[in-house]
Coordinates of C-alpha atoms and ligand atoms in Angstrom, one line a residue:
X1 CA 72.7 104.4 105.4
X2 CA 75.0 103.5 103.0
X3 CA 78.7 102.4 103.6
X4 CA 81.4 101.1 101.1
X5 CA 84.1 98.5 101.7
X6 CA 86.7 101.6 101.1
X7 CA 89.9 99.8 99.4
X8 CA 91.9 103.3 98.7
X9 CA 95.0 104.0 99.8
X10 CA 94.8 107.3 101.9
X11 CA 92.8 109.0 103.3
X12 CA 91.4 105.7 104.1
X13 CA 88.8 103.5 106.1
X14 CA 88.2 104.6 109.5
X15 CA 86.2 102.1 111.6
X16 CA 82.2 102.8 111.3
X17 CA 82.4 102.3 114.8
X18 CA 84.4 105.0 115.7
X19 CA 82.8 107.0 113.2
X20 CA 79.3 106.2 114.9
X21 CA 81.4 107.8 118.5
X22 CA 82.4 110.7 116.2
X23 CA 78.7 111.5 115.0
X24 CA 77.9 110.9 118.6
X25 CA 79.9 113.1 120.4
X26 CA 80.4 115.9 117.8
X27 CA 77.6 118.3 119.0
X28 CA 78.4 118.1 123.3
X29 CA 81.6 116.4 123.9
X30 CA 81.2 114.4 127.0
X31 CA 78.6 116.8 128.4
X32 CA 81.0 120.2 128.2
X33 CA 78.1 121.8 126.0
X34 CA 80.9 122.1 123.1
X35 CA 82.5 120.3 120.3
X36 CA 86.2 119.1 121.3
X37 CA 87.1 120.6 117.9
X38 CA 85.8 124.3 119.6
X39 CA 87.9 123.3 122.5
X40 CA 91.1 125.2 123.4
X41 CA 94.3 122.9 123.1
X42 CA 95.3 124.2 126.5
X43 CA 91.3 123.2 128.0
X44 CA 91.2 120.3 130.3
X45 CA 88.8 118.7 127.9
X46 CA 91.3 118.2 125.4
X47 CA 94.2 118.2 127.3
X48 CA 92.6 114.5 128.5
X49 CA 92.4 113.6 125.0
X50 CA 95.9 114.3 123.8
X51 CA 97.8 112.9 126.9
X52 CA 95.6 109.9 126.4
X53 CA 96.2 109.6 122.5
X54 CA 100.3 109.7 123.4
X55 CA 99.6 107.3 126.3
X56 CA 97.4 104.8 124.0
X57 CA 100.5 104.9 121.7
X58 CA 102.7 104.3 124.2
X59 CA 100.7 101.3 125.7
X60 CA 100.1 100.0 121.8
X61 CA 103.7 100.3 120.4
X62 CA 105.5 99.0 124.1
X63 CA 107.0 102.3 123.7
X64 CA 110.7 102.8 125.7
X65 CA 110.8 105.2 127.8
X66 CA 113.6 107.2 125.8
X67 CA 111.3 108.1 123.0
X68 CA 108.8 111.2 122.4
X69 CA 105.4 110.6 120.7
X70 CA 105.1 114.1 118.8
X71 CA 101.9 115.1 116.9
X72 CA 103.1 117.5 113.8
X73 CA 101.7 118.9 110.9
X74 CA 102.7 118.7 107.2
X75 CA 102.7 115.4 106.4
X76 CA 104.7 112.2 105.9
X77 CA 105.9 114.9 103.3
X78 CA 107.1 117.3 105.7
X79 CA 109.4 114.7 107.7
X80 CA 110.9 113.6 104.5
X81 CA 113.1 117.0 105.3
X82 CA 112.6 117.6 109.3
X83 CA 114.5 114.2 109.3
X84 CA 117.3 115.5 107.6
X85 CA 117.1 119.1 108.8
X86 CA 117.6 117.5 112.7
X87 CA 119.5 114.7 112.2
X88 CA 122.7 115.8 109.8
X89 CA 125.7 116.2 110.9
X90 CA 127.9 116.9 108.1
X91 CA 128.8 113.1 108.1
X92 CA 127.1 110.0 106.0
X93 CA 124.0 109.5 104.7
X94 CA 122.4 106.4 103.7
X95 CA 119.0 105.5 102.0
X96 CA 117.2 102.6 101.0
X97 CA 115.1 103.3 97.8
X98 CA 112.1 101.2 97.1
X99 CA 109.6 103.5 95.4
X100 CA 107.9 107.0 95.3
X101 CA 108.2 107.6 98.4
X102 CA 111.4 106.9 99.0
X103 CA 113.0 109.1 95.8
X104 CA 110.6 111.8 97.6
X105 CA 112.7 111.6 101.2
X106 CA 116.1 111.6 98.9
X107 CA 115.3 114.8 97.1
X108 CA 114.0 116.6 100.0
X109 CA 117.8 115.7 101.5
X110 CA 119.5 116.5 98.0
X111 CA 117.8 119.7 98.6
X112 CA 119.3 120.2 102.0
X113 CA 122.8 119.8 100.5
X114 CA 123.5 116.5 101.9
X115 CA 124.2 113.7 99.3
X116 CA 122.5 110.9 100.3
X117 CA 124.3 107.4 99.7
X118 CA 122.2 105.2 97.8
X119 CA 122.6 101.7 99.4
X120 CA 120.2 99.3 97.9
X121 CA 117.4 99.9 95.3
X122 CA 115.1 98.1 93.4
X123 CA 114.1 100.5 90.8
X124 CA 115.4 98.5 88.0
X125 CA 112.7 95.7 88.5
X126 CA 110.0 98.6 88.7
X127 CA 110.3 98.7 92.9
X128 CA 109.0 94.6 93.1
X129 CA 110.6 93.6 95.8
X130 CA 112.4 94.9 99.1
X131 CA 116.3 94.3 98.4
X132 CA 118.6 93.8 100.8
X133 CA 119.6 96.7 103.2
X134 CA 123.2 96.6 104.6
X135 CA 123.7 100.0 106.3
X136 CA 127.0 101.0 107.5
X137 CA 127.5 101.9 111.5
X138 CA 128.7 105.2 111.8
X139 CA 126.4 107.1 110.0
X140 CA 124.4 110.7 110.5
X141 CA 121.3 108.9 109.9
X142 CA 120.0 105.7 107.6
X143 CA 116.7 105.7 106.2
X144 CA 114.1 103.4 104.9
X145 CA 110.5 102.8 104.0
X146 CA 108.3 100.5 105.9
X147 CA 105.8 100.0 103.4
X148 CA 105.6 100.9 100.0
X149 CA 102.2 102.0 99.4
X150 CA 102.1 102.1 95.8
X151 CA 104.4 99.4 94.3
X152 CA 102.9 97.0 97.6
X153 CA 106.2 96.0 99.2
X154 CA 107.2 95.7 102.7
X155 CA 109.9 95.0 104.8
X156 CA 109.7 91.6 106.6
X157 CA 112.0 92.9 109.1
X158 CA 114.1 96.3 109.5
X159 CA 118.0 96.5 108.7
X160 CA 120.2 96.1 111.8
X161 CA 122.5 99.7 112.1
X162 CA 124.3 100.8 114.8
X163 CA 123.3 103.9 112.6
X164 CA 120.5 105.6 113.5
X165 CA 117.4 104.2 111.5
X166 CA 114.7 106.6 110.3
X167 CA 111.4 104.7 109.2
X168 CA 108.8 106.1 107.2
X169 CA 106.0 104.4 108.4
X170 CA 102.9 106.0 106.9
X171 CA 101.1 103.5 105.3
X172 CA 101.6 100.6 108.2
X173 CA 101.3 102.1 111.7
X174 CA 100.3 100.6 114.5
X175 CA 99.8 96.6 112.1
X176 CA 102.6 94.8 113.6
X177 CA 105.0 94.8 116.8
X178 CA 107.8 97.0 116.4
X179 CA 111.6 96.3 117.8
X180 CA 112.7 100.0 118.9
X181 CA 116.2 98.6 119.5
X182 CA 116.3 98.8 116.0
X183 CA 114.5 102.4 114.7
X184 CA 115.5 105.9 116.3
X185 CA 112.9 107.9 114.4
X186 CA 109.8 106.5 113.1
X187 CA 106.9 108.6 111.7
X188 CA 103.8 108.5 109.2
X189 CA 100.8 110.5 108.3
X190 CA 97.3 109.3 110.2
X191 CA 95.2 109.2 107.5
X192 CA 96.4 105.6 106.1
X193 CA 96.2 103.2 109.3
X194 CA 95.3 105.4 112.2
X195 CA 92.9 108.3 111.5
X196 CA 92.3 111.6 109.6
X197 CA 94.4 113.6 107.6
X198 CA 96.2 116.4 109.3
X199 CA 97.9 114.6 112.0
X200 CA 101.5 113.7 112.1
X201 CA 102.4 110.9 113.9
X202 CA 106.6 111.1 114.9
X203 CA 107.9 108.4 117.3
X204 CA 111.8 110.1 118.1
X205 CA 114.3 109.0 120.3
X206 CA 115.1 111.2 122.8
X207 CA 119.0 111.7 122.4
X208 CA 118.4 113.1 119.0
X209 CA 116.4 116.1 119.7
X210 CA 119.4 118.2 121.0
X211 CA 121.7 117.4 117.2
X212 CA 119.4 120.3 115.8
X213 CA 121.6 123.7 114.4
X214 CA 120.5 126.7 115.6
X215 CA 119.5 128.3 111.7
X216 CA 116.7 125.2 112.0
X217 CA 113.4 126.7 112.6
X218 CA 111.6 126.5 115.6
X219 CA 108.2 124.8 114.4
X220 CA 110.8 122.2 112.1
X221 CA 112.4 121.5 115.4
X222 CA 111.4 117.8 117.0
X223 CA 112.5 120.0 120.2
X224 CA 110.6 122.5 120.1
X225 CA 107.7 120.1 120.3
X226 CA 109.1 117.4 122.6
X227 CA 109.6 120.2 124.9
X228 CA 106.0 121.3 125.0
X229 CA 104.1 118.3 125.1
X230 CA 103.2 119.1 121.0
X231 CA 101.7 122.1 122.3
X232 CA 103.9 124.7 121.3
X233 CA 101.2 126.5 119.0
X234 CA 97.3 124.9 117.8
X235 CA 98.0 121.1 117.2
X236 CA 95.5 119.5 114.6
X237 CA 93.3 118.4 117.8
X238 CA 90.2 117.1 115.8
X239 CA 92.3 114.8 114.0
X240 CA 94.1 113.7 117.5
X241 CA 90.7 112.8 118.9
X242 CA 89.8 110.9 116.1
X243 CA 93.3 108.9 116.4
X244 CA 92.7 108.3 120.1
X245 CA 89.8 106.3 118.7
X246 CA 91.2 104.8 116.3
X247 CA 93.8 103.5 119.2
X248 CA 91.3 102.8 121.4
X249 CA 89.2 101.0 118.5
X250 CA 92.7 98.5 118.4
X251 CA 92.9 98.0 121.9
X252 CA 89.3 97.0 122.0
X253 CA 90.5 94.0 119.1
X254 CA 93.0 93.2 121.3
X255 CA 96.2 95.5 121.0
X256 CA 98.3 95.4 117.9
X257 CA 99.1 91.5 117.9
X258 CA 95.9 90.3 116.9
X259 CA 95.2 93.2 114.7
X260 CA 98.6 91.7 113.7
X261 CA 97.2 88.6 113.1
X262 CA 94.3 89.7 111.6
X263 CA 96.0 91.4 108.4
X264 CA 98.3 88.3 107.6
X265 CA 94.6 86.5 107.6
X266 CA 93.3 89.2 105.0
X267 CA 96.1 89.6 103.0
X268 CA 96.3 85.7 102.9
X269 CA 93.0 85.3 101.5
X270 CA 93.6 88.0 98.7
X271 CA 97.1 86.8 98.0
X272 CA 95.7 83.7 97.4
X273 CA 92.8 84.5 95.2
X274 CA 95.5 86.3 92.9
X275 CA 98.1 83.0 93.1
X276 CA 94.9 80.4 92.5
X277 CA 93.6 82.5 89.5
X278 CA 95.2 80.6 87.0
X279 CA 97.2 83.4 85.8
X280 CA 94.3 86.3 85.5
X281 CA 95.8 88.0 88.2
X282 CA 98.9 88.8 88.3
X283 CA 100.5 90.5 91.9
X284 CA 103.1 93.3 91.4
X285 CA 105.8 92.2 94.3
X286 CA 107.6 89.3 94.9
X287 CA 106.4 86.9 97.0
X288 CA 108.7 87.2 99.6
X289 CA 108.2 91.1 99.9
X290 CA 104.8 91.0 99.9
X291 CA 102.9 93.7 101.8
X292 CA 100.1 92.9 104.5
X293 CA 98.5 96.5 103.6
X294 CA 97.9 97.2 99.9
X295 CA 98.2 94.4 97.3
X296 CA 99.0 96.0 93.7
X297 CA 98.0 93.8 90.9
X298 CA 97.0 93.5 87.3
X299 CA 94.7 91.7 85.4
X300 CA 96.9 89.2 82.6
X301 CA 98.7 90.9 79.7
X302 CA 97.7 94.4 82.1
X303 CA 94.5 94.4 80.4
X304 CA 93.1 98.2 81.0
X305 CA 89.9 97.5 79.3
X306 CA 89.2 94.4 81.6
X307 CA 90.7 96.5 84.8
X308 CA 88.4 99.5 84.5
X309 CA 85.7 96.7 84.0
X310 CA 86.3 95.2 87.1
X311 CA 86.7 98.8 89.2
X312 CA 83.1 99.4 87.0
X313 CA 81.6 96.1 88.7
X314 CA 83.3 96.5 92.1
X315 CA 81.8 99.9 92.2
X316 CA 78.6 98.5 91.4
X317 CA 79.0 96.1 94.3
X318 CA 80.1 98.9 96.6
X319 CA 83.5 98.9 96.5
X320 CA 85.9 101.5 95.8
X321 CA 89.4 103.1 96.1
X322 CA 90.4 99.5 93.8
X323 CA 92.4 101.7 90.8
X324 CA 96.0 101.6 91.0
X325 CA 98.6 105.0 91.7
X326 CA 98.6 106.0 88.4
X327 CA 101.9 105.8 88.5
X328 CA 102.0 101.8 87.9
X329 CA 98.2 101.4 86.8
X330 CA 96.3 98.4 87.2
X331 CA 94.7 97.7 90.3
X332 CA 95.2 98.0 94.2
X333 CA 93.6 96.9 97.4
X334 CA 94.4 98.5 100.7
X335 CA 93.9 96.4 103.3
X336 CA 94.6 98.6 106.3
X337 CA 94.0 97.7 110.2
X338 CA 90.0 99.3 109.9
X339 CA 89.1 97.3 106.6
X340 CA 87.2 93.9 107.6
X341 CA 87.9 90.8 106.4
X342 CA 84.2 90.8 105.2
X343 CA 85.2 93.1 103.1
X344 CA 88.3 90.9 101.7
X345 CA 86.4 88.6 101.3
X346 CA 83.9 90.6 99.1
X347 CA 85.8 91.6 96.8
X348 CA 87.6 88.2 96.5
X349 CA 84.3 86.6 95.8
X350 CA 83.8 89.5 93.1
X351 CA 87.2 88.7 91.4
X352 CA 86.6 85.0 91.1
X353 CA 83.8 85.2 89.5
X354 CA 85.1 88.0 87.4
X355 CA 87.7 85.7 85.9
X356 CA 85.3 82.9 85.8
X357 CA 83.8 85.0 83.3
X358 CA 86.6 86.5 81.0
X359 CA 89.3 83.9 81.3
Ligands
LIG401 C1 101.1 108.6 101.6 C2 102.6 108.4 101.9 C3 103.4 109.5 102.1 C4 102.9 111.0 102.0 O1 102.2 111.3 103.1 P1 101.6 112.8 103.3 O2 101.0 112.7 104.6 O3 100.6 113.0 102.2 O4 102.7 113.8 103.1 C5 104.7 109.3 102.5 N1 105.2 108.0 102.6 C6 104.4 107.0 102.4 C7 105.0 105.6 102.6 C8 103.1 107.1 102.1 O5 102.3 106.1 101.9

C-alpha cells in the first residue's frame, strides 16, 4: 500500500490510523450489521457518535458551558454570511483583513447591506504579516481570521473586544489552546485540521442565538440547530464519525497541548531549513506572524522553473499538495495536526539537498 506525506491545504491528511478504523468499520459498524453512513441520524448507533463528537470537542477545547458545538453544512463559506445574517444589529461592524479569506467574509456582509469597518489590513504588503487589531467595544460583531491558509499568517494571540469576536478558524482547529473569554463565535470547515469535507464545525455562545430576525431562514439559523441538538434535518453524519476520530486520534496524543507542542516542533524545523538556506528559500510572512500550519514560500528571485522542479522531485519522493494557491504561486507546505514530523522532516531533507544542488 502506498501512502504520500500529503502537504495540501484542504481537504487534507487524515491520520492513516484513523483511516485504518474507517476501512475497518465501514462494512458492520460495531456489529449493527450496517454501515454508520446507512444509519438513521435519529438511530441509537449514531446518536452515540454525534453526542460523543460534541462531547470530545467539549473535553478537547475546555469548552464553557455557555457555548453550543453545532455541526452545519456549507462550509467555512457559508458562515462567512450566517455570521452576519445572526449577529447584526443595525449597529457597527468591524473586520480584520489579512487575505482571501477574509475579503470573502467582507463581501458576503457588503452583500447583506451592512458596511463593514475595515480596521486593520495588510493587503499593501501582499497579506505578510498579521497587523495589529484594535477593535472598538460596542460593536454588532468584530471579525477575524485565525489562520491565513494561503498567504501563511497567524495570529499569535486574538484581539481583546468587549465586542463580540467571530473567528474563522478553518485552517487551525483543534492546534492550540483557546481563551473563550475572548471569542463568541468560532467556526471552520473539517476538512483542513479535523476530518472530511462536509462538516461544519461552529463553536457559538449561547446569548447570541436569540439576536436572529425573524425574515432569517430557519436552516441559516444557529437556533434552529442549537435547539435540536444539529438534528433539525440529515446532518453530514459520515463526516461527524470520521471527526469523532479524528478527536479521539488527539486525545490519544495527548489532548490539544502536546499536539500543541508538536506543531511548533514541525514548523520549527521547516522554518528553519527556509532561514538556514542561505537565501534559496525565501518564507512569505514575517517572522513574527508566522503560521504553525502552512508555510508559503519561494524559491530565490521566485524562480517557477526551479519551483515546479522541486514539486516534480518531491512528487517523485512521494510528496504532494507542495504548489502554492495560485493566487501567490510558489510553494506551500501544510503542516496540519495529522501530518508527522517524519514527514517534515522528509521533505526538509529533500529541500536541502535541492539547494545544495542549484544554489
Ligand atoms: C478553506 C478556508 C475557507 C473556505 O472553506 P470552505 O469550507 O471551502 O467554505 C475559509 N476560511 C479559511 C481560513 C480557509 O482556509
Amino acid at each position: 500500500m502506498k501512502r504520500a506525506y500529503n502537504f495540501g491545504a484542504g481537504p487534507a491528511t487524515i491520520p492513516t490510523e484513523v483511516l485504518e478504523i474507517v476501512q475497518k468499520e465501514l462494512i458492520d459498524f460495531k456489529d449493527s450489521g450496517i454501515s454508520i453512513m446507512e444509519a438513521s441520524h435519529r438511530s441509537k448507533l449514531y446518536d452515540d457518535v454525534h453526542e460523543s463528537a460534541i462531547g470530545n470537542i467539549r473535553e478537547l477545547y475546555k469548552l464553557p458551558d455557555d457555548f453550543e458545538v453545532l455541526f452545519l453544512q456549507g462550509g467555512a463559506s457559508m458562515q462567512f454570511a450566517m455570521a452576519p445574517l445572526n449577529l447584526y444589529e443595525g449597529g457597527k461592524v468591524q473586520y480584520a483583513n489579512t487575505g482571501a479569506w477574509s475579503k470573502k467574509a467582507i463581501k458576503e456582509a457588503q452583500i447583506q447591506g451592512i458596511e463593514p469597518e475595515i480596521v486593520a489590513t495588510s493587503q499593501e504588503s501582499n497579506f505578510d504579516h498579521i497587523p495589529e487589531v484594535n477593535f472598538d467595544d460596542d460593536c454588532d460583531y468584530t471579525y477575524i481570521t485565525s489562520n491565513n491558509t494561503i498567504y501563511g499568517t497567524q495570529y499569535r494571540e486574538f484581539p481583546s473586544t468587549a465586542s463580540p469576536l467571530v473567528v474563522d478558524a478553518s485552517s487551525d482547529l483543534f492546534s492550540y489552546a483557546i481563551d473563550w473569554n475572548k471569542i463568541d463565535l468560532l467556526f471552520g470547515g473539517a476538512q483542513k485540521n479535523a476530518g472530511p469535507s462536509g462538516v461544519t464545525i461552529v463553536i457559538v455562545r449561547k446569548n447570541l442565538l436569540d439576536r436572529v430576525k425573524d425574515s432569517v431562514p430557519t436552516m441559516l439559523r444557529y437556533k434552529t440547530h442549537a435547539d435540536s441538538n444539529s438534528l433539525f434535518n440529515t446532518p453530514p453524519t459520515f463526516g461527524i464519525y470520521i471527526l469523532n476520530l479524528v478527536l479521539e486520534w488527539i486525545k490519544s496524543k495527548g489532548g490539544i497541548g502536546a499536539i500543541d507542542k508538536l506543531n511548533r516542533e514541525k514548523a520549527k524545523i521547516l522554518y528553519d531549513a527556509i532561514d538556514n538556506s542561505g537565501g534559496f528559500y525565501v518564507g512569505h510572512a514575517q517572522k513574527d506572524s508566522r503560521s504553525l500550519m502552512n508555510v508559503s514560500f519561494n524559491i530565490k528571485d521566485k524562480d517557477a522553473k526551479l519551483e515546479a522542479q522541486l514539486l516534480e522531485e518531491a512528487s517523485k519522493a512521494n510528496m504532494i499538495g507542495l504548489k502554492g494557491h495560485r493566487s501567490i504561486g510558489g510553494l506551500r507546505a501544510s503542516i496540519y495536526n495529522a501530518m508527522s514530523k517524519e514527514g517534515v522532516e522528509a521533505l526538509v531533507e529533500l529541500m536541502q539537498e535541492f539547494a545544495k544542488k542549484h544554489n
